[in-house]
XYZ file of C-alpha atoms in Angstrom:
576
model
C -77.668 -24.342 -48.121
C -76.916 -23.383 -44.511
C -73.460 -22.253 -43.890
C -71.316 -24.235 -41.487
C -68.286 -23.258 -39.316
C -64.901 -23.927 -40.836
C -63.445 -27.169 -39.694
C -59.890 -27.303 -38.277
C -57.804 -29.913 -39.924
C -55.394 -32.034 -37.831
C -52.438 -30.331 -39.492
C -53.717 -26.853 -38.590
C -54.293 -27.900 -34.984
C -50.801 -29.231 -34.726
C -49.440 -25.978 -36.110
C -51.381 -23.913 -33.565
C -50.135 -26.150 -30.760
C -46.529 -25.773 -31.920
C -46.838 -21.995 -32.068
C -48.324 -21.918 -28.569
C -45.548 -24.098 -27.232
C -42.902 -21.957 -28.895
C -44.378 -18.757 -27.429
C -44.585 -20.378 -24.008
C -41.007 -21.638 -24.221
C -39.714 -18.231 -25.273
C -41.695 -16.608 -22.437
C -40.351 -18.995 -19.805
C -36.840 -18.987 -21.277
C -36.624 -15.194 -20.954
C -37.653 -15.421 -17.291
C -35.185 -18.243 -16.654
C -32.373 -16.186 -18.182
C -33.442 -13.170 -16.136
C -33.154 -15.228 -12.942
C -29.718 -16.488 -13.934
C -28.529 -12.970 -14.746
C -29.812 -11.698 -11.386
C -27.997 -14.488 -9.532
C -24.804 -13.673 -11.426
C -25.204 -10.015 -10.505
C -25.660 -10.849 -6.823
C -22.537 -13.014 -6.837
C -20.502 -10.288 -8.554
C -21.722 -7.703 -6.042
C -20.715 -9.876 -3.092
C -17.252 -10.355 -4.628
C -16.729 -6.609 -5.131
C -17.003 -6.707 -8.918
C -19.139 -3.610 -9.558
C -18.807 -3.512 -13.346
C -19.779 -7.161 -13.757
C -22.623 -6.706 -11.284
C -23.998 -3.653 -13.099
C -23.919 -5.460 -16.437
C -25.706 -8.523 -15.075
C -28.340 -6.446 -13.269
C -29.119 -4.663 -16.541
C -29.337 -8.000 -18.334
C -31.742 -9.263 -15.670
C -33.904 -6.155 -16.096
C -34.021 -6.486 -19.886
C -34.925 -10.175 -19.882
C -37.463 -9.874 -17.055
C -39.122 -6.922 -18.802
C -39.337 -8.931 -22.026
C -40.955 -11.794 -20.153
C -43.387 -9.460 -18.388
C -44.446 -7.696 -21.598
C -45.145 -11.077 -23.211
C -47.952 -11.757 -20.732
C -48.611 -9.124 -18.045
C -51.355 -11.210 -16.475
C -49.654 -14.546 -16.879
C -48.509 -17.044 -14.306
C -44.935 -15.705 -14.130
C -45.649 -11.966 -14.348
C -45.189 -11.397 -10.610
C -41.787 -13.175 -10.704
C -40.696 -10.904 -13.539
C -41.783 -7.821 -11.565
C -39.891 -9.046 -8.499
C -36.692 -9.527 -10.516
C -37.045 -6.063 -12.046
C -37.746 -4.409 -8.689
C -34.693 -5.946 -7.037
C -32.379 -5.382 -10.014
C -33.440 -1.729 -10.253
C -32.806 -1.395 -6.501
C -29.244 -2.715 -6.686
C -28.647 -0.509 -9.732
C -29.616 2.557 -7.695
C -32.770 3.326 -9.709
C -35.076 3.852 -6.720
C -38.077 5.192 -8.663
C -38.313 2.253 -11.086
C -37.628 -0.188 -8.267
C -40.514 1.191 -6.224
C -42.844 1.206 -9.257
C -42.156 -2.464 -10.055
C -42.480 -3.563 -6.415
C -45.712 -1.639 -5.801
C -47.243 -3.144 -8.955
C -46.214 -6.571 -7.677
C -47.994 -5.928 -4.358
C -51.110 -4.821 -6.243
C -51.296 -7.831 -8.572
C -49.768 -10.804 -6.754
C -51.166 -12.988 -3.995
C -47.869 -14.788 -3.272
C -47.058 -14.141 0.414
C -43.317 -14.752 0.086
C -43.072 -12.321 -2.841
C -45.114 -9.800 -0.848
C -42.700 -10.040 2.085
C -39.668 -9.657 -0.161
C -41.221 -6.694 -1.972
C -41.933 -4.929 1.351
C -38.329 -5.490 2.454
C -37.029 -3.912 -0.738
C -39.522 -1.053 -0.448
C -38.119 -0.495 3.040
C -34.660 -0.373 1.491
C -35.877 2.158 -1.092
C -37.282 4.324 1.693
C -33.970 4.233 3.578
C -32.027 5.033 0.415
C -34.232 8.048 -0.328
C -33.962 9.544 3.161
C -37.226 8.287 4.689
C -35.585 6.480 7.598
C -38.614 6.005 9.855
C -40.762 4.570 7.057
C -37.957 2.332 5.898
C -37.275 0.885 9.336
C -41.004 0.311 9.913
C -41.385 -1.548 6.611
C -38.368 -3.687 7.404
C -39.628 -4.513 10.889
C -43.042 -5.541 9.518
C -41.665 -7.788 6.784
C -38.507 -9.281 8.261
C -40.055 -12.223 10.065
C -42.078 -13.234 6.998
C -39.117 -13.385 4.594
C -38.183 -17.010 3.847
C -34.986 -16.080 1.978
C -32.138 -16.195 4.533
C -29.843 -13.983 2.487
C -32.506 -11.319 2.004
C -33.275 -11.450 5.717
C -29.572 -10.947 6.480
C -29.386 -8.060 4.028
C -32.451 -6.416 5.563
C -30.857 -6.610 9.029
C -27.727 -5.037 7.540
C -29.713 -2.169 5.997
C -31.512 -1.597 9.271
C -28.238 -1.647 11.225
C -26.790 1.011 8.937
C -29.861 3.169 9.451
C -29.528 2.787 13.223
C -25.864 3.826 13.121
C -26.724 6.840 10.971
C -29.417 7.796 13.479
C -26.861 7.712 16.302
C -28.196 4.504 17.867
C -24.930 2.564 17.973
C -26.052 -0.282 20.258
C -29.020 -0.960 17.994
C -26.648 -0.930 15.044
C -24.237 -3.460 16.596
C -27.170 -5.733 17.460
C -28.409 -5.483 13.874
C -25.015 -6.553 12.568
C -25.083 -9.557 14.909
C -28.523 -10.579 13.615
C -27.437 -10.131 10.009
C -24.373 -12.310 10.518
C -26.470 -15.008 12.181
C -29.106 -14.990 9.425
C -26.835 -16.024 6.536
C -23.191 -16.918 6.054
C -23.328 -15.471 2.539
C -23.179 -11.941 3.958
C -20.472 -12.579 6.543
C -17.870 -10.529 4.682
C -20.093 -7.476 3.942
C -21.280 -7.505 7.559
C -17.694 -7.792 8.801
C -16.634 -4.884 6.593
C -19.461 -2.812 8.043
C -18.325 -3.748 11.552
C -14.733 -2.814 10.686
C -15.655 0.589 9.262
C -18.137 1.415 12.031
C -15.541 0.410 14.624
C -13.077 2.865 13.124
C -15.717 5.589 12.884
C -16.804 5.140 16.508
C -13.288 4.608 17.941
C -14.215 1.064 19.016
C -11.143 -1.129 18.605
C -12.715 -4.487 19.516
C -15.435 -4.192 16.880
C -12.887 -3.077 14.277
C -10.617 -6.004 15.098
C -13.534 -8.459 14.978
C -14.524 -7.151 11.558
C -10.985 -7.358 10.178
C -10.566 -10.870 11.586
C -13.681 -12.160 9.837
C -12.713 -10.594 6.509
C -9.240 -12.132 6.728
C -10.556 -15.560 7.699
C -12.998 -15.775 4.783
C -11.569 -16.667 1.375
C -14.055 -14.308 -0.296
C -12.699 -11.437 1.802
C -9.650 -11.296 -0.469
C -11.571 -8.997 -2.823
C -11.401 -6.314 -0.109
C -7.640 -6.530 0.518
C -7.133 -2.839 -0.276
C -9.925 -1.895 2.135
C -8.317 -3.934 4.918
C -4.917 -2.326 4.307
C -6.422 1.173 4.320
C -8.291 0.341 7.528
C -5.053 -0.832 9.153
C -3.351 2.455 8.335
C -6.261 4.377 9.808
C -6.202 2.138 12.892
C -2.512 2.898 13.400
C -3.327 6.612 13.495
C -6.189 6.049 15.949
C -4.721 3.459 18.303
C -1.049 3.091 17.401
C 0.930 0.720 15.211
C 0.833 -2.110 17.764
C -2.965 -2.180 17.878
C -3.171 -1.985 14.094
C -0.815 -4.976 13.846
C -3.008 -6.897 16.292
C -6.014 -6.087 14.111
C -4.307 -7.928 11.227
C -3.258 -10.972 13.274
C -5.707 -13.243 11.430
C -3.582 -12.836 8.296
C -1.328 -15.551 9.732
C -4.119 -18.112 9.309
C -5.972 -16.506 6.411
C -7.413 -18.555 3.539
C -6.600 -15.830 1.037
C -4.418 -16.545 -1.982
C -0.675 -16.235 -1.239
C -0.199 -12.901 -3.033
C -3.021 -11.067 -1.251
C -2.202 -12.689 2.078
C 1.451 -11.739 1.642
C 0.540 -8.081 1.129
C -1.352 -7.998 4.423
C 1.395 -9.863 6.278
C 4.009 -7.427 4.994
C 1.902 -4.493 6.170
C 1.602 -6.204 9.546
C 5.387 -6.593 9.658
C 5.792 -2.873 8.962
C 3.345 -2.045 11.739
C 5.199 -4.322 14.158
C 8.449 -2.577 13.266
C 6.870 0.819 13.911
C 5.592 -0.493 17.233
C 9.123 -1.499 18.229
C 8.843 -5.268 17.799
C 11.760 -5.491 15.395
C 12.342 -9.211 16.010
C 8.839 -10.282 14.966
C 8.856 -7.808 12.081
C 12.191 -9.090 10.813
C 11.138 -12.739 11.026
C 7.916 -12.095 9.126
C 9.545 -9.954 6.436
C 12.381 -12.465 6.123
C 9.905 -15.256 5.466
C 8.107 -13.183 2.840
C 11.410 -12.194 1.210
C 12.075 -15.806 0.241
C 9.457 -15.587 -2.503
C 9.821 -14.326 -6.059
C 6.919 -11.902 -6.428
C 6.480 -8.182 -5.844
C 5.651 -8.712 -2.172
C 8.942 -10.580 -1.710
C 10.840 -7.700 -3.285
C 9.011 -5.159 -1.131
C 9.825 -7.281 1.925
C 13.508 -7.089 1.013
C 13.271 -3.319 0.781
C 11.602 -3.202 4.200
C 14.344 -5.393 5.694
C 17.004 -3.199 4.118
C 15.480 0.010 5.462
C 15.193 -1.399 8.983
C 18.848 -2.390 8.932
C 19.901 0.915 7.416
C 18.310 2.636 10.385
C 20.808 1.003 12.748
C 24.066 0.620 10.777
C 27.004 2.697 11.982
C 29.873 1.352 9.886
C 30.373 1.614 6.171
C 31.155 -2.056 5.605
C 27.714 -3.012 6.926
C 26.223 -1.575 3.749
C 27.564 -4.559 1.798
C 25.235 -6.918 3.684
C 22.287 -4.644 2.976
C 23.228 -4.428 -0.698
C 23.105 -8.227 -0.845
C 19.562 -8.142 0.554
C 18.480 -5.652 -2.110
C 20.055 -7.223 -5.188
C 17.202 -9.719 -5.840
C 14.758 -6.787 -5.645
C 16.325 -4.581 -8.323
C 13.190 -4.880 -10.447
C 11.783 -2.202 -8.108
C 13.034 1.356 -8.538
C 13.308 1.888 -4.785
C 15.804 -0.960 -4.454
C 17.926 0.506 -7.256
C 17.856 3.940 -5.597
C 18.983 2.540 -2.251
C 21.817 0.601 -3.890
C 22.893 3.769 -5.717
C 22.775 5.839 -2.516
C 24.896 3.267 -0.695
C 27.406 3.334 -3.527
C 27.549 7.137 -3.453
C 28.169 7.188 0.303
C 31.038 4.748 -0.201
C 32.477 6.861 -3.006
C 32.292 10.017 -0.873
C 34.222 8.298 1.919
C 36.713 6.900 -0.587
C 37.253 10.361 -2.040
C 37.869 11.818 1.407
C 40.484 9.141 2.074
C 42.290 9.219 -1.277
C 42.038 12.893 -2.213
C 41.957 14.396 1.302
C 38.728 16.127 0.272
C 37.207 16.258 3.748
C 33.993 17.913 2.612
C 33.129 14.626 0.901
C 32.499 13.242 4.406
C 29.925 15.998 4.956
C 28.247 15.130 1.652
C 28.197 11.435 2.541
C 26.739 12.206 5.969
C 23.878 14.216 4.476
C 23.144 11.457 1.986
C 23.172 8.789 4.711
C 20.803 10.849 6.846
C 18.383 12.152 4.227
C 18.290 9.439 1.547
C 19.404 6.208 3.209
C 17.661 6.801 6.520
C 20.855 5.836 8.392
C 21.127 8.228 11.347
C 23.889 6.259 13.087
C 26.109 6.197 10.007
C 25.394 9.882 9.378
C 26.400 10.643 12.972
C 29.760 8.941 12.439
C 30.413 10.782 9.173
C 29.419 14.230 10.485
C 31.675 13.717 13.512
C 34.532 12.467 11.373
C 34.222 15.485 9.094
C 34.349 17.828 12.098
C 37.494 16.027 13.290
C 39.215 16.199 9.907
C 38.218 19.760 8.976
C 38.784 21.623 12.237
C 38.673 25.372 11.878
C 36.414 25.397 8.837
C 33.203 27.401 8.830
C 31.244 24.160 8.486
C 32.780 22.337 11.456
C 30.069 23.710 13.740
C 27.316 22.849 11.294
C 28.517 19.242 11.208
C 28.649 19.072 15.020
C 25.122 20.476 15.265
C 23.876 17.909 12.769
C 25.585 15.137 14.746
C 23.963 16.331 17.987
C 20.535 16.140 16.412
C 21.135 12.508 15.445
C 21.711 11.132 18.928
C 19.914 11.237 22.229
C 22.629 9.344 24.076
C 24.132 11.504 26.841
C 27.596 9.982 26.496
C 27.650 10.742 22.784
C 26.204 14.221 23.154
C 28.558 15.449 25.875
C 31.795 15.629 23.837
C 29.959 17.010 20.811
C 28.353 19.770 22.875
C 31.679 20.561 24.559
C 33.362 21.021 21.193
C 30.514 23.184 19.969
C 30.815 25.455 23.012
C 34.395 26.195 22.022
C 33.233 27.560 18.660
C 31.192 30.482 19.967
C 32.532 32.748 17.216
C 31.380 30.406 14.446
C 28.623 31.838 12.290
C 26.382 28.786 12.787
C 26.782 28.841 16.563
C 25.925 32.531 16.675
C 22.913 31.963 14.434
C 21.605 29.114 16.591
C 22.002 31.287 19.708
C 19.959 34.062 18.117
C 22.890 36.420 17.715
C 22.606 39.000 14.980
C 24.599 38.471 11.834
C 24.759 40.190 8.499
C 22.698 38.427 5.809
C 25.658 38.631 3.472
C 27.662 36.423 5.864
C 25.138 33.623 5.544
C 24.895 34.082 1.809
C 28.589 33.558 1.276
C 29.108 30.622 3.634
C 26.035 28.765 2.429
C 26.781 29.600 -1.179
C 30.280 28.178 -0.880
C 28.965 25.052 0.824
C 26.220 24.536 -1.741
C 28.564 24.963 -4.678
C 31.217 22.709 -3.163
C 28.708 19.965 -2.423
C 27.219 20.243 -5.912
C 30.672 19.761 -7.442
C 31.275 16.757 -5.204
C 27.959 15.170 -6.147
C 28.680 15.707 -9.825
C 32.118 14.110 -9.618
C 30.878 11.159 -7.590
C 28.021 10.621 -10.056
C 30.526 10.490 -12.921
C 32.692 8.028 -11.017
C 29.672 5.850 -10.236
C 28.588 5.915 -13.869
C 32.032 4.823 -15.019
C 32.000 1.910 -12.603
C 28.473 0.929 -13.605
C 29.149 0.404 -17.311
C 29.664 -3.328 -16.876
C 26.545 -3.621 -14.751
C 24.394 -1.822 -17.295
C 25.669 -4.029 -20.095
C 24.906 -7.116 -18.026
C 21.428 -5.813 -17.215
C 20.635 -5.127 -20.866
C 21.837 -8.571 -21.874
C 19.864 -10.176 -19.076
C 16.690 -8.320 -20.092
C 17.154 -9.499 -23.682
C 17.588 -13.095 -22.568
C 14.507 -12.924 -20.369
C 12.467 -11.517 -23.250
C 13.725 -14.300 -25.513
C 12.948 -16.880 -22.866
C 9.373 -15.642 -22.649
C 9.061 -15.829 -26.440
C 10.399 -19.372 -26.430
C 7.970 -20.309 -23.683
C 5.065 -19.101 -25.778
C 6.081 -20.533 -29.154
C 7.984 -23.689 -28.285
C 6.932 -24.645 -24.782
C 8.158 -28.182 -25.357
C 11.755 -27.244 -26.173
C 13.115 -27.828 -22.657
C 16.760 -28.021 -23.804
C 16.654 -24.469 -25.164
C 14.894 -23.177 -22.064
C 17.475 -24.776 -19.775
C 20.255 -23.144 -21.784
C 18.638 -19.724 -21.477
C 18.145 -20.146 -17.742
C 21.803 -21.073 -17.342
C 22.838 -17.882 -19.157
C 20.519 -15.868 -16.916
C 22.120 -17.348 -13.804
C 25.585 -16.456 -15.097
C 24.506 -12.887 -15.738
C 22.913 -12.646 -12.277
C 26.305 -13.641 -10.880
C 28.030 -11.004 -13.035
C 25.621 -8.343 -11.825
C 26.138 -9.266 -8.165
C 29.942 -9.158 -8.574
C 29.867 -5.841 -10.409
C 27.626 -4.190 -7.823
C 30.170 -4.716 -5.084
C 32.016 -1.638 -6.419
C 35.386 -2.736 -5.047
C 37.737 -0.507 -7.019
C 41.380 -1.676 -7.134
C 43.609 0.223 -4.755
C 40.798 1.629 -2.621
C 41.790 2.422 0.939
C 40.480 0.023 3.564
C 37.435 1.340 5.420
C 38.758 -0.045 8.704
C 42.018 1.830 8.203
C 40.150 5.024 7.361
C 37.930 5.003 10.438
C 40.776 5.446 12.910
C 39.876 4.533 16.518
C 40.980 7.921 17.857
C 38.674 9.905 15.580
C 35.478 7.842 15.448
C 32.904 7.810 18.274
C 32.165 4.456 19.855
C 30.225 2.147 17.525
C 28.796 -0.195 20.130
C 26.187 2.317 21.291
C 22.778 2.318 19.648
C 20.192 5.031 19.056
C 17.661 4.915 21.946
C 14.227 3.803 20.847
C 12.573 6.887 22.357
C 14.842 9.427 20.692
C 13.407 11.620 17.968
C 15.415 13.024 15.110
C 14.671 16.744 15.224
C 16.302 18.155 12.149
C 14.281 21.369 12.079
C 16.839 23.074 14.353
C 19.870 22.179 12.232
C 21.077 25.099 10.155
C 20.747 23.774 6.620
C 21.698 25.106 3.246
C 18.056 25.530 2.312
C 16.913 27.267 5.530
C 19.667 29.719 6.482
C 19.760 33.156 5.064
C 22.830 34.216 3.220
C 26.060 35.722 4.460
C 29.887 35.926 4.539
C 31.530 33.995 7.397
C 34.033 35.403 9.764
C 37.428 34.350 8.525
C 38.602 31.244 10.355
C 42.049 29.777 10.751
C 43.794 29.467 7.460
C 43.979 26.016 5.812
C 44.480 24.754 2.267
C 41.241 24.551 0.265
C 40.073 21.104 -0.788
C 39.624 20.247 -4.450
C 35.843 20.732 -4.255
C 36.196 24.007 -2.341
C 38.761 25.241 -4.832
C 36.293 24.469 -7.588
C 33.600 26.379 -5.715
C 35.901 29.372 -5.359
């Protein structure tokens, strides 16, 4: 009997067909997932999400490699190689990228894939320092690339290479072509224009780049870059030009928080440029919010006003600006400093401890940034403590805080009458024994330290009620958050908690006024015959030069020449 070939039953054929279909589906599904992962990676890269991009690129590589290994000569093998080559490129693995792309060129006949592979090989060459080869490959392939985004990216790579080669005009033209090729790369191209403008000292290009980034909603991811660029621009071209560079923030499509950050920085730049009206209006608008930017805007407003105040009672208005911002440590510090200045002045009035005026003046100058108020307090101290060793030091400090000729003339005249004072002799270069400086500065330092300690104790005693209110308020806010999470529908309870919070806010505001019973009126204390005129303002072009003021931390040490006898103040007695 002659043997015959085994016959395939219908059931076996169906099974083979099912297996083939399953293998084919798995093969195509892996490639499909690789494409999706690559697209996700590209989107993450364009939105400045490097970790997400790196993860998705690796996923694309893994899935494309699985698809390619399933059938290296199959219909979709060249697509898998193209995905791997590009994903390796954006992951910075130049060797594997080049290997995958060169294999694609050797095995595929698809012209569009060939063009894309040559573009990426040009990018690999540029990335590995072979600029001439890279630019030649890009030039050969650019016109054949059907993908608009890839064409735009290739123009961007080529523009960067031109800039690095010192061919700036070619680089600017490349950025123009990249921007025209695809809107998807508008923000990366604009960022390149911004950075290159800063690097080449070209303001118009930098401003154009910043404007585009601010106008595009996707540019929000680079908010920190824009802010850093603005600071660098202010150093290159001045605060006014840097503010102009951020003008598009007024019409930006960014989310309110990010847009507010840029607008606040623009307000600060305008203030530095001297446009205090525009800066104040912008910061005032931002301060109406209830986020961190609003609180920072309040601090900016407070600091600008502190720079010009010259009367103690004006600090109350500034304290009111800062109260809603007490969640920030800087606001709390400023409120504390204002309170301490007030307590120093109060102590000088009630205890006749004139040196407290000197301490308050230093605090106003160094911590509050209030040169006008410091000028008044230094002058008032010199008036009240005539004949002391530190009268001249106070007059010198006052002179350094004003550039107004009318204010300087009487101060300088008084200083000229103190030619025997140790500070006057030191500033004139006269020789003095080191021990003289040691004693006078030691006495001043000890006296001021005692004053600061006593004022801190007094402030702490007055703040007990405020601290209790703050702790209670924090507890209520924590409870309110818990209620919001667990029982979001219990509106009656939430309303009750909010009402309590409002009452405590009122308590805090009242307590922070620091109006101690029986305190002497500030107006009565600043007598008209002892205080310089308050209607003059610090000229905009004056510079506070404090490096010439003899200070406790810069003078050598020494014993002063004995001055006219006077009773020692409480703080000086403590120092002695």
